[in-house]
Amino acid sequence: MTQPMWARPEGTEPVEWLPELDMPDPGRQRRLTVLLRWLLLIPQFIVVFVLGVGAFFTVIVGWFAALFTGHLPDGVARYLGAFLAYETRVHASAMLLVDRYPPFALRPAEHYPVRIELRPGPLNRLAVFFRIILMIPAGIVQGLVTSGWYALAFIIWLITLVLGRMPRPLFEASAATLRYSMRFSAYVLLLTSAYPKRLFGDGDAPKAVPGAVRPGMPGAVPGDTYGAVPGAVPGALASATRPLLMSTAAKVLVGVFLAVGLAGHIVGDTVTDWNGNNDDNAAATAPAAAAVVVTPPGR
């Protein structure tokens, strides 16, 4: 029996399974791969786009099936789940959360450091019918926080490039952004009935204990989970995002992402309206100007 890569908590399973994201603590990154990250990921973006087209038509089929049966067909759930896992791996790499290149594979990537856990189950038919309306509030939050992160992407990229790693608060805020986006996509794709939540993490990060040893620090024991997950399988890695415990600085950064995203949308709408008004004014004055030009003198 193969040993799981990520430790899993024990306890009573929730009625609605909220999709989970697993990834390791932020570590050293090669500056060359950070420098060329988005250029190297161009083939992956193309694959995600093609798979996304297939997911669009697949979820339509799944919507009709779930509307009548109350659950997704197994084949539909498998494809949509595989697509979401692939997309999440690519976005994690693009957001500089991991340094390893994502594999070109729809099958589960057992040894890749970014994993999601989905448990498609029964769906409320009424919620399925109104899904496109119900997802709007979460979609607004997801759009703002994601666009805010990418608006600051150059600064984040520069910090990671200079330091050779992503600072812990920035890692937590970026992981929270990615996890919320993944949960929103899972809800849209009908892979869960749980509404997206916990953008600001699962609680507060514990204060550092003097003399405490963390993975990667001098004195760390290889394979030790450091008690991060109760009931962990010996030798399994401790996920840095389950639970996602965020410091105050990380929560402030998430707020900054939201504020920057909102400001970007306001500025974009203002510029669009201003250009539209100028075009309308130009169109309104054009006939009068033409009349002045073509009217012969003395008439």
Short mmCIF file of C-alpha atoms in Angstrom, two decimals:
data_model
loop_
_atom_site.label_atom_id
_atom_site.label_comp_id
_atom_site.label_asym_id
_atom_site.label_seq_id
_atom_site.Cartn_x
_atom_site.Cartn_y
_atom_site.Cartn_z
CA MET A 1 0.00 0.00 0.00
CA THR A 2 1.47 3.36 -1.01
CA GLN A 3 1.84 5.99 1.65
CA PRO A 4 -0.17 9.19 1.10
CA MET A 5 1.82 12.28 0.22
CA TRP A 6 -0.24 14.54 2.46
CA ALA A 7 -1.35 13.92 6.00
CA ARG A 8 -5.13 13.83 6.52
CA PRO A 9 -6.94 14.92 9.71
CA GLU A 10 -9.17 12.48 11.52
CA GLY A 11 -12.69 13.20 12.70
CA THR A 12 -16.30 13.34 11.61
CA GLU A 13 -16.78 14.15 7.94
CA PRO A 14 -18.76 17.34 7.20
CA VAL A 15 -22.17 17.16 5.53
CA GLU A 16 -20.90 19.41 2.74
CA TRP A 17 -17.30 18.77 1.73
CA LEU A 18 -15.42 22.01 1.14
CA PRO A 19 -12.70 21.34 -1.46
CA GLU A 20 -9.22 21.38 0.04
CA LEU A 21 -5.86 22.53 -1.30
CA ASP A 22 -2.60 20.92 -0.22
CA MET A 23 0.88 22.30 -0.82
CA PRO A 24 4.14 22.45 1.13
CA ASP A 25 5.60 25.32 3.10
CA PRO A 26 7.30 28.01 1.00
CA GLY A 27 10.86 26.98 0.20
CA ARG A 28 13.81 28.11 -1.84
CA GLN A 29 13.15 28.73 -5.53
CA ARG A 30 15.58 28.82 -8.40
CA ARG A 31 15.89 32.41 -9.55
CA LEU A 32 16.20 31.36 -13.20
CA THR A 33 12.83 29.56 -13.14
CA VAL A 34 11.28 32.52 -11.30
CA LEU A 35 12.69 34.90 -13.92
CA LEU A 36 11.22 32.86 -16.81
CA ARG A 37 8.18 31.45 -15.00
CA TRP A 38 5.35 32.87 -17.11
CA LEU A 39 7.26 32.35 -20.34
CA LEU A 40 7.82 28.69 -19.47
CA LEU A 41 4.14 28.27 -18.61
CA ILE A 42 2.83 29.40 -22.02
CA PRO A 43 2.33 25.77 -23.22
CA GLN A 44 0.46 25.04 -19.98
CA PHE A 45 -1.83 28.04 -20.48
CA ILE A 46 -2.68 26.75 -23.97
CA VAL A 47 -3.51 23.30 -22.57
CA VAL A 48 -5.67 24.83 -19.81
CA PHE A 49 -7.57 26.84 -22.43
CA VAL A 50 -8.24 23.75 -24.58
CA LEU A 51 -9.27 21.67 -21.56
CA GLY A 52 -11.44 24.57 -20.39
CA VAL A 53 -13.39 24.53 -23.66
CA GLY A 54 -14.08 20.85 -23.06
CA ALA A 55 -15.03 21.57 -19.44
CA PHE A 56 -17.52 24.24 -20.58
CA PHE A 57 -19.51 21.78 -22.68
CA THR A 58 -19.08 18.99 -20.12
CA VAL A 59 -20.53 21.07 -17.30
CA ILE A 60 -23.57 21.89 -19.45
CA VAL A 61 -24.21 18.17 -19.82
CA GLY A 62 -23.59 17.74 -16.11
CA TRP A 63 -26.01 20.56 -15.25
CA PHE A 64 -28.89 18.88 -17.06
CA ALA A 65 -28.02 15.53 -15.51
CA ALA A 66 -27.74 16.99 -11.99
CA LEU A 67 -31.02 18.88 -12.45
CA PHE A 68 -32.87 15.59 -12.95
CA THR A 69 -30.80 13.12 -10.89
CA GLY A 70 -29.36 15.28 -8.11
CA HIS A 71 -25.72 14.36 -8.84
CA LEU A 72 -23.10 14.49 -11.57
CA PRO A 73 -22.54 11.41 -13.75
CA ASP A 74 -19.28 9.67 -12.80
CA GLY A 75 -17.60 10.37 -16.14
CA VAL A 76 -18.52 14.06 -16.01
CA ALA A 77 -17.28 14.39 -12.42
CA ARG A 78 -14.00 12.66 -13.27
CA TYR A 79 -13.23 14.95 -16.21
CA LEU A 80 -14.23 18.16 -14.42
CA GLY A 81 -12.28 17.16 -11.32
CA ALA A 82 -9.19 16.34 -13.39
CA PHE A 83 -9.49 19.66 -15.24
CA LEU A 84 -9.78 21.62 -11.99
CA ALA A 85 -6.74 19.83 -10.53
CA TYR A 86 -4.72 20.56 -13.68
CA GLU A 87 -5.79 24.21 -13.71
CA THR A 88 -4.93 24.60 -10.01
CA ARG A 89 -1.44 23.16 -10.51
CA VAL A 90 -0.77 25.60 -13.35
CA HIS A 91 -2.09 28.59 -11.39
CA ALA A 92 -0.03 27.60 -8.33
CA SER A 93 3.09 27.63 -10.47
CA ALA A 94 2.11 30.93 -12.12
CA MET A 95 1.55 32.48 -8.69
CA LEU A 96 5.07 31.39 -7.64
CA LEU A 97 3.77 29.16 -4.87
CA VAL A 98 5.86 26.17 -6.02
CA ASP A 99 9.01 25.86 -8.09
CA ARG A 100 8.31 22.54 -9.84
CA TYR A 101 6.93 22.53 -13.39
CA PRO A 102 3.38 21.13 -13.64
CA PRO A 103 3.09 17.77 -15.46
CA PHE A 104 1.17 17.51 -18.74
CA ALA A 105 -1.28 14.93 -17.38
CA LEU A 106 -4.97 14.81 -16.53
CA ARG A 107 -4.47 11.80 -14.29
CA PRO A 108 -3.74 12.47 -10.59
CA ALA A 109 -0.21 13.78 -10.15
CA GLU A 110 0.76 11.72 -7.11
CA HIS A 111 4.21 13.24 -6.61
CA TYR A 112 3.47 16.85 -7.56
CA PRO A 113 3.51 19.17 -4.51
CA VAL A 114 0.14 20.79 -5.29
CA ARG A 115 -2.95 18.64 -4.76
CA ILE A 116 -6.67 19.28 -4.35
CA GLU A 117 -9.20 17.03 -2.69
CA LEU A 118 -12.71 16.89 -4.14
CA ARG A 119 -15.61 14.74 -3.02
CA PRO A 120 -18.50 15.19 -5.48
CA GLY A 121 -21.73 14.19 -3.80
CA PRO A 122 -25.48 14.82 -3.81
CA LEU A 123 -26.59 18.17 -5.19
CA ASN A 124 -29.69 20.18 -4.35
CA ARG A 125 -31.71 20.40 -7.59
CA LEU A 126 -33.01 23.87 -6.77
CA ALA A 127 -29.46 25.11 -6.11
CA VAL A 128 -28.36 23.52 -9.38
CA PHE A 129 -31.14 25.29 -11.28
CA PHE A 130 -30.21 28.70 -9.83
CA ARG A 131 -26.43 28.05 -9.76
CA ILE A 132 -25.63 30.81 -12.26
CA ILE A 133 -27.37 33.33 -9.95
CA LEU A 134 -26.10 31.92 -6.66
CA MET A 135 -22.48 32.06 -7.81
CA ILE A 136 -22.54 35.82 -8.55
CA PRO A 137 -21.53 37.10 -5.05
CA ALA A 138 -18.66 34.60 -4.79
CA GLY A 139 -17.71 35.35 -8.38
CA ILE A 140 -17.38 39.05 -7.57
CA VAL A 141 -15.11 38.30 -4.60
CA GLN A 142 -13.06 35.83 -6.65
CA GLY A 143 -12.71 38.29 -9.52
CA LEU A 144 -11.60 41.13 -7.25
CA VAL A 145 -9.04 39.19 -5.21
CA THR A 146 -7.58 37.44 -8.26
CA SER A 147 -7.35 40.60 -10.39
CA GLY A 148 -5.82 42.40 -7.41
CA TRP A 149 -3.14 39.71 -7.08
CA TYR A 150 -2.27 39.88 -10.77
CA ALA A 151 -2.24 43.69 -10.69
CA LEU A 152 0.54 43.37 -8.10
CA ALA A 153 2.13 40.37 -9.81
CA PHE A 154 5.20 42.26 -10.95
CA ILE A 155 6.00 43.37 -7.39
CA ILE A 156 5.40 39.83 -6.08
CA TRP A 157 7.58 38.40 -8.85
CA LEU A 158 10.35 40.90 -8.11
CA ILE A 159 10.32 40.12 -4.37
CA THR A 160 10.50 36.38 -5.02
CA LEU A 161 13.23 36.84 -7.62
CA VAL A 162 15.41 38.94 -5.31
CA LEU A 163 14.93 36.81 -2.19
CA GLY A 164 14.90 33.44 -3.95
CA ARG A 165 11.75 32.51 -2.05
CA MET A 166 8.30 33.90 -1.27
CA PRO A 167 7.98 35.50 2.19
CA ARG A 168 5.62 33.62 4.48
CA PRO A 169 2.85 36.28 4.72
CA LEU A 170 2.84 36.68 0.94
CA PHE A 171 2.71 32.90 0.53
CA GLU A 172 -0.28 32.63 2.86
CA ALA A 173 -2.16 35.46 1.10
CA SER A 174 -1.42 33.99 -2.35
CA ALA A 175 -2.41 30.48 -1.23
CA ALA A 176 -5.67 31.87 0.19
CA THR A 177 -6.36 33.57 -3.15
CA LEU A 178 -5.67 30.37 -5.08
CA ARG A 179 -7.74 28.22 -2.70
CA TYR A 180 -10.75 30.52 -2.88
CA SER A 181 -10.51 30.59 -6.69
CA MET A 182 -10.33 26.77 -6.75
CA ARG A 183 -13.36 26.47 -4.45
CA PHE A 184 -15.31 28.92 -6.61
CA SER A 185 -14.49 26.90 -9.74
CA ALA A 186 -15.50 23.68 -7.98
CA TYR A 187 -18.85 25.25 -7.09
CA VAL A 188 -19.41 26.50 -10.65
CA LEU A 189 -18.48 23.09 -12.07
CA LEU A 190 -20.98 21.39 -9.71
CA LEU A 191 -18.18 19.40 -8.04
CA THR A 192 -19.38 20.51 -4.62
CA SER A 193 -22.52 21.83 -2.99
CA ALA A 194 -20.46 23.85 -0.49
CA TYR A 195 -20.42 27.58 -1.18
CA PRO A 196 -16.91 29.14 -1.47
CA LYS A 197 -15.73 30.52 1.85
CA ARG A 198 -12.77 31.20 4.17
CA LEU A 199 -10.88 33.62 1.96
CA PHE A 200 -9.10 34.87 5.08
CA GLY A 201 -7.99 31.42 6.14
CA ASP A 202 -9.13 28.89 8.72
CA GLY A 203 -7.92 30.79 11.75
CA ASP A 204 -4.99 32.75 13.11
CA ALA A 205 -1.43 31.55 12.67
CA PRO A 206 0.07 30.37 16.00
CA LYS A 207 2.80 32.54 17.47
CA ALA A 208 6.32 31.25 17.09
CA VAL A 209 7.52 29.25 20.09
CA PRO A 210 11.10 30.04 21.17
CA GLY A 211 13.37 27.19 20.17
CA ALA A 212 10.72 25.56 17.97
CA VAL A 213 11.95 23.68 14.92
CA ARG A 214 10.17 23.81 11.57
CA PRO A 215 10.78 21.70 8.45
CA GLY A 216 13.86 22.87 6.58
CA MET A 217 15.40 24.53 9.64
CA PRO A 218 18.63 23.28 11.26
CA GLY A 219 17.78 20.41 13.59
CA ALA A 220 14.66 19.39 11.66
CA VAL A 221 14.03 15.66 11.45
CA PRO A 222 13.35 14.40 7.89
CA GLY A 223 9.79 13.12 7.52
CA ASP A 224 8.58 14.67 10.79
CA THR A 225 5.13 16.24 10.42
CA TYR A 226 5.66 18.38 13.58
CA GLY A 227 2.15 17.65 14.75
CA ALA A 228 0.57 19.89 12.10
CA VAL A 229 -2.25 17.43 11.42
CA PRO A 230 -3.72 15.27 14.19
CA GLY A 231 -3.71 11.58 13.34
CA ALA A 232 -1.19 12.00 10.55
CA VAL A 233 0.30 8.94 8.92
CA PRO A 234 3.96 8.64 9.95
CA GLY A 235 6.20 9.91 7.19
CA ALA A 236 3.44 11.86 5.45
CA LEU A 237 4.09 15.54 4.76
CA ALA A 238 2.28 18.28 6.64
CA SER A 239 0.23 20.46 4.32
CA ALA A 240 0.86 24.18 4.74
CA THR A 241 -2.70 24.95 3.65
CA ARG A 242 -4.76 22.42 5.61
CA PRO A 243 -5.62 24.17 7.77
CA LEU A 244 -4.59 27.50 6.28
CA LEU A 245 -3.54 29.52 9.31
CA MET A 246 -2.90 33.11 8.33
CA SER A 247 -0.95 35.80 10.13
CA THR A 248 -2.31 39.32 10.47
CA ALA A 249 0.09 40.49 7.74
CA ALA A 250 -1.27 37.83 5.36
CA LYS A 251 -4.85 38.89 6.02
CA VAL A 252 -3.91 42.50 5.38
CA LEU A 253 -2.38 41.44 2.06
CA VAL A 254 -5.61 39.70 1.06
CA GLY A 255 -7.43 42.92 1.88
CA VAL A 256 -4.94 44.79 -0.31
CA PHE A 257 -5.62 42.36 -3.18
CA LEU A 258 -9.36 43.03 -2.84
CA ALA A 259 -8.88 46.80 -2.66
CA VAL A 260 -6.54 46.88 -5.66
CA GLY A 261 -8.92 44.68 -7.65
CA LEU A 262 -11.86 46.94 -6.79
CA ALA A 263 -9.88 50.07 -7.66
CA GLY A 264 -8.86 48.55 -10.97
CA HIS A 265 -12.47 47.80 -11.89
CA ILE A 266 -13.61 51.31 -10.88
CA VAL A 267 -10.84 52.95 -12.92
CA GLY A 268 -11.54 50.67 -15.89
CA ASP A 269 -15.28 51.44 -15.81
CA THR A 270 -14.59 55.17 -15.48
CA VAL A 271 -12.23 55.19 -18.47
CA THR A 272 -14.71 53.15 -20.53
CA ASP A 273 -17.57 55.52 -19.67
CA TRP A 274 -15.42 58.58 -20.43
CA ASN A 275 -14.38 57.18 -23.81
CA GLY A 276 -17.98 56.20 -24.54
CA ASN A 277 -19.26 59.68 -23.73
CA ASN A 278 -16.58 61.26 -25.92
CA ASP A 279 -17.54 58.95 -28.80
CA ASP A 280 -21.24 59.82 -28.35
CA ASN A 281 -20.48 63.56 -28.29
CA ALA A 282 -18.33 63.23 -31.39
CA ALA A 283 -21.09 61.32 -33.17
CA ALA A 284 -23.67 63.94 -32.16
CA THR A 285 -21.61 66.91 -33.34
CA ALA A 286 -20.39 65.30 -36.56
CA PRO A 287 -23.60 66.01 -38.62
CA ALA A 288 -23.65 69.68 -37.51
CA ALA A 289 -19.99 70.10 -38.33
CA ALA A 290 -20.55 68.48 -41.72
CA ALA A 291 -23.47 70.83 -42.38
CA VAL A 292 -21.31 73.86 -41.64
CA VAL A 293 -18.66 72.60 -44.02
CA VAL A 294 -20.91 71.76 -46.93
CA THR A 295 -23.32 74.73 -46.67
CA PRO A 296 -22.38 77.29 -49.38
CA PRO A 297 -21.77 80.87 -48.19
CA GLY A 298 -24.72 83.24 -48.38
CA ARG A 299 -27.41 80.63 -47.81
#
